[in-house]
PDB file of C-alpha atoms in Angstrom:
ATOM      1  CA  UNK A   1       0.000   0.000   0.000  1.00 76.00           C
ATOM      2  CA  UNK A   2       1.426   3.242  -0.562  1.00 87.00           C
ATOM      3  CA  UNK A   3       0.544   6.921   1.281  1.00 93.00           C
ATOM      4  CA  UNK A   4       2.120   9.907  -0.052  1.00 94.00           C
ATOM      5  CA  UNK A   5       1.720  13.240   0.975  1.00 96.00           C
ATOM      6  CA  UNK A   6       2.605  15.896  -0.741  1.00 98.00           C
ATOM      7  CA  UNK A   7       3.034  20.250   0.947  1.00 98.00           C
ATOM      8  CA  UNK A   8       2.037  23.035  -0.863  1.00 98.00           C
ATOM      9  CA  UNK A   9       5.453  23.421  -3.384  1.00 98.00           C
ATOM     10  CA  UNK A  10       5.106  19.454  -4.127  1.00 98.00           C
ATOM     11  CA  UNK A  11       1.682  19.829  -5.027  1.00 98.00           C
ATOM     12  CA  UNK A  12       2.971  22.694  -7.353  1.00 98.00           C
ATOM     13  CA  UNK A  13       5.451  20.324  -8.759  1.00 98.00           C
ATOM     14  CA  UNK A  14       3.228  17.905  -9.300  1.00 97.00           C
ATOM     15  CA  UNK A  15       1.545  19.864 -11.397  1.00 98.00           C
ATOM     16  CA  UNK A  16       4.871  20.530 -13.112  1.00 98.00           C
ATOM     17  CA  UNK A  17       5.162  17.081 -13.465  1.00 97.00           C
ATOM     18  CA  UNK A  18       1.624  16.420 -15.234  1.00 97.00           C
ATOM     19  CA  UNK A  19       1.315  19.260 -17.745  1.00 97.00           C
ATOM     20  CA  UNK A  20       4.885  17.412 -18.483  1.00 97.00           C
ATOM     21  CA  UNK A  21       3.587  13.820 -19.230  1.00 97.00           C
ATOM     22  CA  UNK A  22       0.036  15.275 -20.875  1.00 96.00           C
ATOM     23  CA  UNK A  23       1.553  14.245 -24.057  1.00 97.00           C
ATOM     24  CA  UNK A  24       1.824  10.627 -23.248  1.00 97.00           C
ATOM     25  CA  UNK A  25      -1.338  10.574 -21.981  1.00 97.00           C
ATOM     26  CA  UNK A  26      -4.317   9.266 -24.262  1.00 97.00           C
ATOM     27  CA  UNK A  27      -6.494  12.225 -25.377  1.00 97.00           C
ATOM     28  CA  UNK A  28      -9.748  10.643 -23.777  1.00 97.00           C
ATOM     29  CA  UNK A  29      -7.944  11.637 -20.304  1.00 97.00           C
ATOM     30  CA  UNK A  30      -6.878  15.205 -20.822  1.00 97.00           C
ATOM     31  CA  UNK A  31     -10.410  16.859 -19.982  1.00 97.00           C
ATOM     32  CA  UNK A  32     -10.195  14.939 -16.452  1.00 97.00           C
ATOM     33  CA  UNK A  33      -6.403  15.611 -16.348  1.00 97.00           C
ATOM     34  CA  UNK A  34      -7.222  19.597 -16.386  1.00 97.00           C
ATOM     35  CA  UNK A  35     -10.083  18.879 -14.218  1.00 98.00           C
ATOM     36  CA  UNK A  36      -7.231  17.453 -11.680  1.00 97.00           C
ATOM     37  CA  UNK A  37      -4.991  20.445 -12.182  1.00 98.00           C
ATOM     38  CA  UNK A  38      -7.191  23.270 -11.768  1.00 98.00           C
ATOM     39  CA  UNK A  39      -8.475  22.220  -8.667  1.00 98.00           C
ATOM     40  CA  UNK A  40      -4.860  21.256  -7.308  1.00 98.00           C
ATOM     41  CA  UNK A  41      -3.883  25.162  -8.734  1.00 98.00           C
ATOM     42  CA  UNK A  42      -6.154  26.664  -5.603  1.00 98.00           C
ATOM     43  CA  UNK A  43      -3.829  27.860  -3.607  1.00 97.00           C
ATOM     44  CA  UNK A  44      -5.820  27.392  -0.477  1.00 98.00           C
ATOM     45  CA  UNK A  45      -5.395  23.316  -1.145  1.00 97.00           C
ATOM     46  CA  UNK A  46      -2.291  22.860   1.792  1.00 98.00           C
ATOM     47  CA  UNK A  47      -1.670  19.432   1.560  1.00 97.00           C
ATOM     48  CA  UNK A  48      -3.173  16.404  -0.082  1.00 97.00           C
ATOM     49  CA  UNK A  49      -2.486  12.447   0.595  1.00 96.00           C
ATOM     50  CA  UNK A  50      -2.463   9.712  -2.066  1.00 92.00           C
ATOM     51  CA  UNK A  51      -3.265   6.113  -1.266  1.00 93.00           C
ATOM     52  CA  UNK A  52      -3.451   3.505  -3.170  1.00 91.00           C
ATOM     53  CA  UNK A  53      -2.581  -0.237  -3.575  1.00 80.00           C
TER      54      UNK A  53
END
């Protein structure tokens, strides 16, 4: 199982890190993709954890 959290400035490189690998990402995904990185661009998002398996 893994649980990741990530602070405000590695949320902000995640995003970095998405808009990066968009292009290897299958066109059906990009409208959710943008979805994803507007709402981790609001700055009053602190922190956010990732779990999965």
């Amino acid at each position: 199982m893994t649980n990741v959290e990530f602070d405000r400035d590695e949320i902000d490189q995640f995003i970095k890190d998405l808009e990066n690998i968009k292009i290897f990402i299958p066109g059906d995904y990009h409208p959710a993709l943008g979805e994803l990185i507007k709402i981790l661009s609001n700055h009053e998002i602190q922190k956010i954890s990732i779990v999965g398996d």
